[in-house]
Coordinates of C-alpha atoms in Angstrom, one line a residue:
Chain A
X15 CA -22.5 -16.7 1.8
X16 CA -23.0 -16.3 -2.0
X17 CA -19.6 -17.5 -3.1
X18 CA -20.2 -17.1 -6.9
X19 CA -21.2 -13.5 -6.3
X20 CA -17.9 -12.8 -4.4
X21 CA -15.9 -14.6 -7.1
X22 CA -17.6 -12.5 -9.8
X23 CA -16.9 -9.3 -7.9
X24 CA -13.3 -10.4 -7.3
X25 CA -12.8 -11.1 -11.0
X26 CA -14.5 -7.9 -12.0
X27 CA -12.1 -6.0 -9.7
X28 CA -9.1 -7.7 -11.3
X29 CA -10.4 -7.0 -14.8
X30 CA -11.0 -3.3 -13.8
X31 CA -7.2 -3.0 -13.2
X32 CA -6.7 -4.0 -16.8
X33 CA -9.6 -1.9 -18.1
X34 CA -8.2 1.2 -16.4
X35 CA -4.5 0.6 -16.9
X36 CA -3.3 4.2 -16.7
X37 CA -5.2 4.7 -13.4
X38 CA -3.9 1.5 -12.0
X39 CA -0.3 2.2 -12.9
X40 CA -0.6 5.7 -11.5
X41 CA -1.3 4.1 -8.1
X42 CA 0.9 0.9 -8.3
X43 CA 4.1 2.6 -9.6
X44 CA 4.3 5.2 -6.7
X45 CA 3.3 2.5 -4.3
X46 CA 6.2 0.3 -5.5
X47 CA 8.6 3.3 -5.0
X48 CA 7.3 4.0 -1.5
X49 CA 7.3 0.4 -0.5
X50 CA 10.8 -0.1 -1.8
X51 CA 12.0 2.9 0.1
X52 CA 10.3 1.8 3.3
X53 CA 11.4 -1.8 3.0
X54 CA 15.1 -1.2 2.3
X55 CA 15.2 1.3 5.2
X56 CA 13.5 -1.2 7.4
X57 CA 15.7 -4.1 6.4
X58 CA 18.9 -2.1 6.7
X59 CA 18.0 -0.4 9.9
X60 CA 17.0 -3.8 11.3
X61 CA 20.4 -5.0 10.2
X62 CA 22.2 -2.2 12.0
X63 CA 20.2 -2.7 15.2
X64 CA 20.7 -6.4 15.1
X65 CA 24.4 -5.9 14.5
X66 CA 24.5 -3.6 17.6
X67 CA 22.7 -6.2 19.7
X68 CA 25.1 -9.0 18.6
X69 CA 28.1 -6.7 19.2
X70 CA 26.9 -5.9 22.7
X71 CA 27.3 -9.5 23.7
X72 CA 31.0 -9.2 23.0
X73 CA 31.5 -5.7 24.5
X74 CA 33.2 -5.4 27.9
X75 CA 30.8 -4.4 30.7
X76 CA 32.6 -1.0 31.0
X77 CA 35.0 0.8 28.7
X78 CA 37.2 3.6 30.2
X79 CA 38.9 6.1 28.0
X80 CA 41.2 9.0 28.8
X81 CA 40.0 12.6 28.1
X82 CA 42.3 15.5 27.6
X83 CA 40.9 18.9 26.9
X84 CA 37.6 17.3 26.0
X85 CA 39.1 14.9 23.5
X86 CA 39.7 11.2 23.8
X87 CA 43.4 10.5 24.4
X88 CA 45.8 8.0 26.0
X89 CA 45.0 6.6 29.4
X90 CA 47.7 5.7 31.9
X91 CA 48.0 2.1 33.0
X92 CA 48.2 3.1 36.7
X93 CA 44.3 3.4 36.5
X94 CA 44.3 -0.3 35.8
X95 CA 45.2 -1.1 39.4
X96 CA 42.9 1.5 40.9
X97 CA 39.9 0.2 38.8
X98 CA 40.9 -3.4 39.6
X99 CA 40.4 -2.6 43.3
X100 CA 36.7 -1.5 42.8
X101 CA 34.3 -4.2 44.2
X102 CA 32.8 -6.5 41.6
X103 CA 35.5 -5.8 39.0
X104 CA 36.8 -9.1 37.7
X105 CA 39.3 -8.1 35.1
X106 CA 40.8 -4.9 33.6
X107 CA 42.5 -5.2 30.3
X108 CA 44.3 -2.5 28.4
X109 CA 43.8 -2.0 24.7
X110 CA 45.6 0.2 22.2
X111 CA 43.8 1.1 19.0
X112 CA 43.6 3.9 16.5
X113 CA 42.3 4.7 13.0
X114 CA 44.4 4.1 9.9
X115 CA 43.7 6.8 7.4
X116 CA 44.6 5.4 4.0
X117 CA 44.1 5.9 0.3
X118 CA 42.9 2.9 -1.5
X119 CA 42.1 3.0 -5.2
X120 CA 42.0 6.8 -5.0
X121 CA 39.4 6.6 -2.2
X122 CA 39.8 8.0 1.3
X123 CA 39.4 5.1 3.7
X124 CA 40.1 4.4 7.4
X125 CA 40.4 1.1 9.2
X126 CA 40.9 0.4 12.8
X127 CA 44.1 -1.2 14.0
X128 CA 43.5 -2.7 17.4
X129 CA 46.3 -4.0 19.7
X130 CA 45.2 -6.6 22.2
X131 CA 46.9 -7.9 25.3
X132 CA 47.2 -11.4 24.1
X133 CA 47.8 -12.7 27.6
X134 CA 44.2 -11.9 28.3
X135 CA 43.0 -12.7 24.9
X136 CA 40.1 -14.8 25.9
X137 CA 38.6 -12.0 27.9
X138 CA 36.4 -14.3 29.8
X139 CA 35.4 -16.0 26.5
X140 CA 33.8 -12.8 25.4
X141 CA 35.7 -12.3 22.2
X142 CA 33.4 -11.6 19.3
X143 CA 35.7 -12.9 16.7
X144 CA 35.9 -16.4 15.3
X145 CA 38.4 -17.0 12.6
X146 CA 37.2 -18.3 9.3
X147 CA 40.6 -18.9 7.8
X148 CA 44.0 -19.3 9.5
X149 CA 44.2 -18.9 13.3
X150 CA 43.9 -16.2 15.9
X151 CA 46.9 -14.5 17.6
X152 CA 48.5 -16.3 20.5
X153 CA 50.5 -14.8 23.4
X154 CA 54.0 -13.8 22.2
X155 CA 53.0 -13.2 18.6
X156 CA 54.7 -10.2 17.1
X157 CA 54.3 -8.5 13.7
X158 CA 51.3 -10.7 13.0
X159 CA 47.8 -9.6 12.3
X160 CA 44.3 -11.0 12.0
X161 CA 42.1 -9.2 9.5
X162 CA 38.4 -8.6 9.3
X163 CA 36.8 -10.3 6.3
X164 CA 36.0 -6.9 4.7
X165 CA 39.5 -5.6 5.4
X166 CA 41.0 -8.7 3.7
X167 CA 38.9 -8.0 0.6
X168 CA 39.9 -4.3 0.6
X169 CA 43.6 -5.2 0.8
X170 CA 43.2 -8.3 -1.3
X171 CA 45.1 -10.1 1.4
X172 CA 45.1 -13.8 2.4
X173 CA 46.5 -15.9 5.2
X174 CA 50.3 -16.0 4.8
X175 CA 50.6 -12.7 3.0
X176 CA 52.6 -9.8 4.4
X177 CA 50.7 -6.6 4.8
X178 CA 52.6 -3.4 4.6
X179 CA 50.7 -0.5 6.1
X180 CA 51.6 3.1 5.9
X181 CA 48.9 5.5 6.8
X182 CA 48.6 9.1 5.7
X183 CA 49.9 10.3 9.1
X184 CA 53.2 8.5 8.5
X185 CA 52.7 5.5 10.8
X186 CA 54.3 2.4 9.3
X187 CA 54.2 -1.3 10.0
X188 CA 54.5 -4.7 8.4
X189 CA 52.4 -7.7 9.5
X190 CA 52.0 -11.3 8.5
X191 CA 48.4 -12.2 8.0
X192 CA 47.7 -15.2 10.2
X193 CA 43.9 -15.3 10.2
X194 CA 40.8 -13.8 8.7
X195 CA 37.7 -13.1 10.9
X196 CA 34.2 -14.2 10.1
X197 CA 31.6 -11.6 9.4
X198 CA 29.0 -12.2 12.1
X199 CA 29.3 -8.6 13.1
X200 CA 29.8 -6.3 10.1
X201 CA 31.1 -3.4 12.0
X202 CA 34.0 -5.5 13.3
X203 CA 34.8 -7.7 10.4
X204 CA 34.7 -4.9 7.8
X205 CA 36.9 -2.5 9.7
X206 CA 39.2 -4.3 12.0
X207 CA 42.9 -5.3 12.0
X208 CA 44.0 -7.0 15.2
X209 CA 47.6 -7.1 16.3
X210 CA 49.4 -7.5 19.6
X211 CA 49.3 -4.6 22.0
X212 CA 53.0 -4.3 21.7
X213 CA 52.9 -3.9 18.0
X214 CA 50.0 -1.4 18.3
X215 CA 52.0 0.7 20.8
X216 CA 54.9 0.8 18.4
X217 CA 52.7 1.7 15.5
X218 CA 50.9 4.5 17.2
X219 CA 53.8 5.7 19.3
X220 CA 52.4 4.8 22.7
X221 CA 54.6 4.4 25.8
X222 CA 54.8 1.1 27.8
X223 CA 52.4 2.4 30.5
X224 CA 49.9 3.9 28.1
X225 CA 46.7 2.5 26.4
X226 CA 43.8 3.8 24.4
X227 CA 41.3 2.4 26.8
X228 CA 40.7 -0.1 29.6
X229 CA 38.2 -2.8 29.2
X230 CA 36.5 -3.6 32.5
X231 CA 34.8 -6.9 33.1
X232 CA 32.6 -7.3 36.2
X233 CA 31.4 -10.4 38.0
X234 CA 27.8 -9.7 36.9
X235 CA 26.4 -7.5 34.2
X236 CA 24.0 -5.8 36.6
X237 CA 27.0 -4.4 38.5
X238 CA 28.3 -2.5 35.4
X239 CA 26.4 0.7 36.2
X240 CA 27.7 0.8 39.7
X241 CA 31.3 0.1 38.7
X242 CA 31.0 2.8 36.0
X243 CA 29.8 5.2 38.6
X244 CA 32.7 4.4 40.9
X245 CA 35.2 4.9 38.1
X246 CA 33.7 8.2 37.2
X247 CA 34.0 9.4 40.8
X248 CA 37.5 8.1 41.0
X249 CA 38.9 10.0 38.0
X250 CA 37.6 13.2 36.4
X251 CA 39.6 12.9 33.2
X252 CA 37.9 9.8 31.9
X253 CA 35.0 8.8 29.8
X254 CA 33.2 5.8 31.1
X255 CA 30.9 3.9 28.8
X256 CA 28.8 0.9 29.7
X257 CA 28.1 -1.7 27.0
X258 CA 24.4 -0.8 27.2
X259 CA 25.1 2.9 26.6
X260 CA 27.2 2.0 23.6
X261 CA 24.6 -0.2 22.1
X262 CA 21.8 2.3 22.8
X263 CA 23.9 4.9 21.1
X264 CA 24.1 2.9 17.9
X265 CA 20.4 2.1 18.0
X266 CA 19.5 5.7 18.7
X267 CA 21.7 6.9 15.9
X268 CA 20.1 4.6 13.4
X269 CA 16.7 5.4 14.9
X270 CA 17.2 9.0 14.1
X271 CA 18.6 8.4 10.7
X272 CA 15.7 6.0 10.2
X273 CA 13.4 8.9 11.3
X274 CA 14.6 11.0 8.4
X275 CA 13.6 8.3 6.0
X276 CA 10.4 7.6 7.9
X277 CA 9.4 11.2 7.3
X278 CA 10.3 10.8 3.6
X279 CA 8.3 7.6 3.1
X280 CA 5.4 8.9 5.1
X281 CA 5.1 11.8 2.8
X282 CA 5.3 9.5 -0.2
X283 CA 2.7 7.2 1.3
X284 CA 0.4 10.1 2.0
X285 CA 0.9 11.2 -1.7
X286 CA -0.1 7.7 -2.9
X287 CA -3.2 7.7 -0.6
X288 CA -4.3 11.1 -1.8
X289 CA -4.0 9.8 -5.4
X290 CA -6.1 6.7 -4.5
X291 CA -8.6 8.9 -2.8
X292 CA -8.9 11.1 -5.8
X293 CA -9.2 8.2 -8.2
X294 CA -11.6 6.3 -6.0
X295 CA -14.6 8.5 -6.0
X296 CA -16.1 11.5 -4.3
X297 CA -13.6 13.9 -5.9
X298 CA -13.6 12.2 -9.3
X299 CA -16.9 12.8 -11.0
X300 CA -16.3 9.9 -13.5
X301 CA -15.7 7.3 -10.8
X302 CA -18.6 8.7 -8.8
X303 CA -20.9 8.4 -11.8
X304 CA -19.6 4.8 -12.4
X305 CA -20.7 3.9 -8.9
X306 CA -24.1 5.5 -9.6
X307 CA -24.5 3.4 -12.7
X308 CA -23.6 0.2 -10.9
X309 CA -26.1 1.0 -8.3
X310 CA -28.7 1.8 -10.9
X311 CA -28.3 -1.6 -12.5
X312 CA -28.7 -3.4 -9.2
X313 CA -25.4 -3.4 -7.4
X314 CA -25.6 -2.8 -3.7
X315 CA -23.3 -0.4 -1.8
X316 CA -21.7 -3.3 -0.1
X317 CA -20.9 -5.0 -3.4
X318 CA -19.4 -1.8 -4.8
X319 CA -17.2 -1.3 -1.7
X320 CA -16.2 -5.0 -1.9
X321 CA -15.1 -4.5 -5.5
X322 CA -13.2 -1.3 -4.7
X323 CA -11.5 -2.9 -1.7
X324 CA -10.6 -5.9 -3.9
X325 CA -9.1 -3.6 -6.5
X326 CA -7.1 -1.9 -3.7
X327 CA -6.1 -5.3 -2.3
X328 CA -4.8 -6.5 -5.6
X329 CA -3.0 -3.2 -6.3
X330 CA -1.7 -3.1 -2.7
X331 CA -0.4 -6.6 -2.8
X332 CA 1.2 -6.1 -6.2
X333 CA 2.8 -2.8 -5.3
X334 CA 3.9 -4.0 -1.8
X335 CA 5.3 -7.3 -3.0
X336 CA 7.2 -5.7 -5.9
X337 CA 8.4 -2.8 -3.7
X338 CA 9.5 -5.0 -0.9
X339 CA 11.3 -7.3 -3.3
X340 CA 13.1 -4.2 -4.9
X341 CA 13.8 -2.8 -1.4
X342 CA 15.3 -6.1 -0.3
X343 CA 17.5 -6.5 -3.4
X344 CA 18.5 -2.9 -3.1
X345 CA 19.4 -3.4 0.6
X346 CA 21.3 -6.6 -0.3
X347 CA 23.2 -4.7 -2.9
X348 CA 24.4 -2.3 -0.2
X349 CA 21.9 0.6 -1.0
X350 CA 24.1 1.9 -3.8
X351 CA 24.0 5.7 -4.1
X352 CA 22.7 6.4 -0.6
X353 CA 24.7 4.1 1.6
X354 CA 26.9 6.9 2.7
X355 CA 23.9 8.8 4.0
X356 CA 22.4 5.7 5.5
X357 CA 25.5 4.6 7.5
X358 CA 27.3 7.9 7.8
X359 CA 30.7 6.2 7.6
X360 CA 31.3 5.6 4.0
X361 CA 34.8 7.2 4.2
X362 CA 35.7 4.9 7.1
X363 CA 34.5 1.7 5.5
X364 CA 34.9 1.9 1.8
X365 CA 33.4 -1.5 1.2
X366 CA 31.1 -1.5 4.2
X367 CA 28.1 -3.8 3.3
X368 CA 25.0 -2.3 4.9
X369 CA 23.7 -5.2 7.1
X370 CA 20.3 -6.5 6.1
X371 CA 17.9 -8.1 8.5
X372 CA 14.4 -9.3 7.5
X373 CA 11.9 -11.0 9.8
X374 CA 8.3 -12.0 9.7
X375 CA 7.2 -9.0 11.8
X376 CA 8.9 -6.6 9.4
X377 CA 7.3 -8.2 6.4
X378 CA 3.9 -8.2 8.0
X379 CA 4.2 -4.6 9.0
X380 CA 5.3 -3.7 5.4
X381 CA 2.3 -5.4 3.9
X382 CA 0.0 -3.8 6.4
X383 CA 1.4 -0.4 5.6
X384 CA 1.2 -1.1 1.8
X385 CA -2.3 -2.6 1.7
X386 CA -4.5 -1.5 4.5
X387 CA -4.4 2.2 4.0
X388 CA -5.2 1.7 0.3
X389 CA -8.2 -0.5 1.1
X390 CA -9.5 2.0 3.6
X391 CA -8.9 5.0 1.3
X392 CA -10.7 3.3 -1.5
X393 CA -13.6 2.0 0.6
X394 CA -14.5 5.3 2.3
X395 CA -15.1 7.3 -0.9
X396 CA -16.9 4.3 -2.5
X397 CA -19.1 4.2 0.6
X398 CA -19.7 7.9 0.5
X399 CA -20.8 7.7 -3.2
X400 CA -22.7 4.5 -2.6
X401 CA -25.0 5.8 0.1
X402 CA -26.3 8.6 -2.2
X403 CA -29.2 7.8 -4.5
X404 CA -28.0 6.5 -7.8
X405 CA -29.9 9.3 -9.7
X406 CA -28.0 12.0 -7.7
X407 CA -24.6 10.2 -8.2
X408 CA -25.1 9.8 -12.0
X409 CA -26.1 13.4 -12.4
X410 CA -23.1 14.5 -10.3
Chain B
X14 CA -49.0 -3.3 -9.4
X15 CA -47.1 0.0 -8.9
X16 CA -48.9 2.6 -6.8
X17 CA -47.7 6.1 -6.3
X18 CA -49.7 8.0 -3.7
X19 CA -49.4 11.8 -3.1
X20 CA -45.7 11.8 -4.0
X21 CA -43.7 14.9 -3.8
X22 CA -40.1 15.1 -4.8
X23 CA -37.9 18.1 -4.1
X24 CA -34.3 18.6 -5.4
X25 CA -31.8 21.0 -3.9
X26 CA -30.0 22.8 -6.8
X27 CA -27.3 25.0 -5.2
X28 CA -29.3 27.0 -2.6
X29 CA -32.6 26.7 -4.5
X30 CA -35.2 24.0 -3.8
X31 CA -36.8 22.7 -6.9
X32 CA -40.1 20.8 -6.7
X33 CA -39.8 18.2 -9.5
X34 CA -43.0 16.3 -8.5
X35 CA -45.9 17.8 -6.7
X36 CA -48.4 15.6 -4.9
X37 CA -48.6 13.0 -7.7
X38 CA -50.7 9.9 -7.5
X39 CA -50.9 7.0 -10.1
X40 CA -51.6 3.3 -10.2
X41 CA -50.1 1.1 -12.9
X42 CA -51.3 -2.5 -13.2
X43 CA -49.1 -5.4 -14.0
X44 CA -48.6 -6.0 -17.7
X45 CA -49.7 -2.4 -18.6
X46 CA -47.8 -0.2 -21.1
X47 CA -47.9 3.3 -19.9
X48 CA -46.5 6.3 -21.7
X49 CA -45.4 9.4 -19.7
X50 CA -45.7 12.4 -21.8
X51 CA -45.1 16.1 -21.4
X52 CA -42.6 18.9 -22.0
X53 CA -39.0 18.9 -20.8
X54 CA -38.7 19.5 -17.1
X55 CA -42.3 18.4 -16.4
X56 CA -41.3 15.6 -14.0
X57 CA -41.5 12.5 -16.3
X58 CA -37.9 11.5 -15.6
X59 CA -38.2 12.1 -11.9
X60 CA -41.3 10.0 -11.8
X61 CA -39.5 7.2 -13.7
X62 CA -36.5 7.5 -11.3
X63 CA -38.9 7.1 -8.3
X64 CA -40.6 4.0 -9.6
X65 CA -37.3 2.7 -10.6
X66 CA -36.0 3.1 -7.1
X67 CA -33.2 5.4 -8.3
X68 CA -34.2 8.3 -6.0
X69 CA -36.2 8.6 -2.9
X70 CA -39.4 10.5 -2.5
X71 CA -39.6 13.6 -0.3
X72 CA -43.2 13.0 0.7
X73 CA -45.9 10.5 -0.1
X74 CA -45.9 6.7 -0.5
X75 CA -44.7 4.2 -3.1
X76 CA -46.1 0.7 -3.4
X77 CA -44.8 -2.3 -5.3
X78 CA -47.5 -5.0 -5.3
X79 CA -48.7 -5.2 -1.7
X80 CA -45.6 -3.8 -0.2
X81 CA -44.9 -0.2 0.6
X82 CA -41.3 0.4 -0.4
X83 CA -41.0 4.1 0.2
X84 CA -38.7 3.7 3.2
X85 CA -37.0 0.5 2.3
X86 CA -33.3 0.5 3.3
X87 CA -30.7 0.9 0.6
X88 CA -29.8 -2.8 0.2
X89 CA -33.5 -3.7 -0.3
X90 CA -33.8 -1.1 -3.0
X91 CA -30.7 -2.4 -4.7
X92 CA -32.3 -5.9 -4.7
X93 CA -35.5 -4.4 -6.2
X94 CA -33.5 -2.7 -9.0
X95 CA -31.6 -5.9 -9.7
X96 CA -34.6 -8.3 -9.7
X97 CA -37.7 -6.3 -10.5
X98 CA -36.8 -3.5 -12.8
X99 CA -34.8 -2.8 -16.0
X100 CA -34.0 0.9 -16.6
X101 CA -33.2 2.3 -20.0
X102 CA -31.5 5.7 -19.5
X103 CA -31.9 8.5 -21.9
X104 CA -28.1 9.2 -21.7
X105 CA -27.4 5.4 -22.0
X106 CA -25.0 5.5 -18.9
X107 CA -22.7 2.8 -20.2
X108 CA -19.3 2.3 -18.6
X109 CA -16.7 3.4 -21.0
X110 CA -14.0 1.0 -19.8
X111 CA -16.2 -2.1 -20.4
X112 CA -17.0 -3.9 -23.6
X113 CA -20.5 -4.0 -25.0
X114 CA -21.3 -7.5 -23.6
X115 CA -19.7 -6.6 -20.3
X116 CA -21.9 -3.6 -20.0
X117 CA -25.0 -5.6 -20.8
X118 CA -24.2 -8.3 -18.3
X119 CA -23.3 -5.9 -15.4
X120 CA -26.6 -6.5 -13.5
X121 CA -25.8 -10.3 -13.4
X122 CA -22.5 -9.9 -11.7
X123 CA -23.8 -9.4 -8.1
X124 CA -26.3 -12.2 -8.8
X125 CA -23.5 -14.7 -9.0
X126 CA -24.0 -15.7 -12.7
X127 CA -20.9 -17.1 -14.2
X128 CA -19.0 -15.2 -16.9
X129 CA -19.9 -17.9 -19.5
X130 CA -23.6 -17.7 -18.8
X131 CA -23.4 -13.8 -18.7
X132 CA -21.8 -13.7 -22.1
X133 CA -24.2 -16.2 -23.6
X134 CA -27.2 -14.2 -22.4
X135 CA -25.7 -10.9 -23.5
X136 CA -25.0 -12.4 -27.0
X137 CA -28.5 -13.5 -27.4
X138 CA -29.8 -10.0 -26.7
X139 CA -27.2 -8.5 -29.0
X140 CA -28.4 -10.7 -31.8
X141 CA -32.0 -9.6 -31.3
X142 CA -30.8 -6.0 -31.4
X143 CA -28.6 -6.5 -34.5
X144 CA -25.5 -5.8 -32.5
X145 CA -23.8 -9.2 -32.3
X146 CA -20.7 -7.9 -34.2
X147 CA -20.2 -5.2 -31.6
X148 CA -20.0 -7.6 -28.6
X149 CA -16.3 -6.9 -27.9
X150 CA -16.3 -3.2 -28.8
X151 CA -15.7 -0.8 -26.0
X152 CA -18.8 1.2 -25.1
X153 CA -17.2 4.5 -26.3
X154 CA -16.5 3.0 -29.7
X155 CA -20.2 2.6 -30.5
X156 CA -22.5 5.2 -32.2
X157 CA -25.2 6.9 -30.3
X158 CA -27.9 4.5 -31.7
X159 CA -25.8 1.5 -30.9
X160 CA -25.3 2.7 -27.3
X161 CA -29.0 3.2 -27.0
X162 CA -29.6 -0.4 -28.0
X163 CA -26.9 -1.7 -25.6
X164 CA -28.6 0.2 -22.8
X165 CA -31.9 -1.5 -23.8
X166 CA -30.2 -4.9 -23.8
X167 CA -28.7 -4.2 -20.3
X168 CA -32.2 -3.4 -19.0
X169 CA -33.5 -6.7 -20.3
X170 CA -30.6 -9.0 -19.3
X171 CA -32.1 -10.0 -15.9
X172 CA -35.6 -10.5 -17.4
X173 CA -37.3 -7.9 -15.1
X174 CA -41.0 -7.7 -14.7
X175 CA -41.0 -3.9 -15.1
X176 CA -39.2 -2.1 -17.9
X177 CA -38.7 1.6 -17.3
X178 CA -37.5 3.6 -20.3
X179 CA -36.5 7.3 -20.5
X180 CA -36.9 8.4 -24.1
X181 CA -35.9 5.0 -25.4
X182 CA -36.2 5.9 -29.1
X183 CA -34.6 9.3 -29.1
X184 CA -31.2 8.3 -30.4
X185 CA -32.0 5.5 -32.9
X186 CA -32.8 5.6 -36.5
X187 CA -36.1 4.5 -38.1
X188 CA -34.9 1.0 -38.9
X189 CA -33.8 0.3 -35.4
X190 CA -36.9 2.0 -33.9
X191 CA -38.9 -0.9 -35.4
X192 CA -36.6 -3.4 -33.8
X193 CA -36.9 -1.8 -30.3
X194 CA -40.7 -1.3 -30.6
X195 CA -41.0 -5.0 -31.6
X196 CA -39.0 -6.0 -28.6
X197 CA -41.1 -3.9 -26.3
X198 CA -44.2 -5.5 -27.9
X199 CA -42.9 -8.9 -27.3
X200 CA -42.2 -8.0 -23.7
X201 CA -45.7 -6.7 -23.3
X202 CA -47.0 -10.0 -24.7
X203 CA -45.0 -11.8 -22.1
X204 CA -46.8 -9.8 -19.4
X205 CA -44.1 -7.3 -18.6
X206 CA -45.0 -3.8 -17.4
X207 CA -43.6 -1.1 -19.6
X208 CA -43.4 2.5 -18.5
X209 CA -41.7 4.9 -21.0
X210 CA -41.4 8.6 -21.1
X211 CA -41.5 10.5 -24.4
X212 CA -41.0 14.1 -25.0
X213 CA -42.7 13.9 -28.4
X214 CA -45.5 11.6 -29.3
X215 CA -44.4 8.3 -30.8
X216 CA -46.8 6.8 -33.3
X217 CA -44.8 3.6 -33.4
X218 CA -45.8 2.9 -29.8
X219 CA -49.5 3.5 -30.3
X220 CA -50.4 -0.1 -30.8
X221 CA -48.7 -1.1 -27.5
X222 CA -49.9 1.7 -25.2
X223 CA -52.6 1.1 -22.7
X224 CA -52.7 4.6 -21.2
X225 CA -50.8 7.9 -21.5
X226 CA -50.1 10.1 -18.6
X227 CA -49.4 13.8 -19.2
X228 CA -47.1 15.7 -16.9
X229 CA -46.7 19.4 -16.6
X230 CA -44.8 21.4 -13.9
X231 CA -44.4 18.3 -11.8
X232 CA -48.1 17.4 -11.8
X233 CA -50.2 14.9 -13.6
X234 CA -52.8 16.7 -15.8

């Protein structure tokens, strides 16, 4: 291996980027934009999917909701006993919850007020929430609330404060803040206000024998589908959701939304590749002539391809690194400007931070996407021009 | 020794086949200075391109020394161009994005010669050609005559045994013609083979020339 030769070719490639600044920038700048788009989508989407996976660990095996005229409504607690008699069902816990449509700082917002049966609060140690500040609710607590971290920020509330809530539907309540949740799962911590089930019934106007849904825990997760099927057969006017179905729904939703962006960045990437192709040779007479001259003065086709690939490698690494960095920072900043489109729930979570997840596989994939196609697209035209006799290439 | 034996070269121009060389044979000994003469389109440049390994022959055989190189693969021909020949193009063929010295030292890049040595060798040639002040100019900032001399310097940078020149004096003024002819004379003294094409007769070259070959309609007359 002639190392000095390869060093020379590498240095010449690097200098070429400086020599042909306009051409290099015409490739690097679009590449940065494409890579930033791809990477912030990948990091954000990864964050949502990871959020969904973490959330799944805390979900009940089966959730049963009442359906009236095709819409979700209250469910009668007499179902609790019937479901509890199904084999493999360990626990059935009622829950009352609803959205709180509010106006905060001239912005439409909605939070979730969730009433838990505090006598079953441990839920088989499946509670997703650990409290960062203060403490969680205990059986017998009334007019007390635990806030998600994001909710606390929205209301500027702290432990010990009294929170007066009046939603736009006229529901009213006043709660003492006793704890603030951590933010392991963004969708919980940003949205959720937890109170006792009694307080929630009062707030939303539920009767003593009514709930929003029933949380069903089984003796083993593999029995969840069977139990769900039994519940479906037992009562027509219910919607029965397994934790897997709920998680898959989230993943699929963000997969589809990701798909829209994937189509967008794919188009951008193709545009960049076409640009590189045009700049590389074959189509560009000047570049083709340059290859002919290099061959005429003694460069081999392999050396020319090596130089072109090295140019693409440097441009690809520069564009991909900068783009990925921009994308990561943009994702961390909460994708300002398009977060509403990304998460589809901006009006529900006014300060929802788009979750960001970055791993080695994502980074590797991003660099492969950013660098490899450029190298191939630059090598092929250089090879096509290189295998022609120099005299023919120079004369065009 | 360069030996061309019954060489024919056809070009395809659009849908038309053009016979640029028609069954040409010629032997040039090492150290000879040969002038190729003839009207425009007579095949001089094509002949130079063939013996400079810039284009392949359609028919016939080409020898370099004892080796037949007619059907050498591409990478061998690149090596021959790099090590054996120096080509001075009529249209200069300098790379516009490169400086003068970078253009001159281009053949040395794939030879693994360091930048420092490349620059030193290029500067030496630039001094001989009265161009040392233009070393860091971009190629497109030079006049036609200067570009011609840079093209000459590039052909000489790797100290080739064979110098091929297509109209090497066509773009330079009288004062610089003498410099170029003196350089060619010096190269001849050092045993280099020089093959140059001229559209018009060049009296300045007379004292160097060993033989003159006349081309017409792709044939040697």
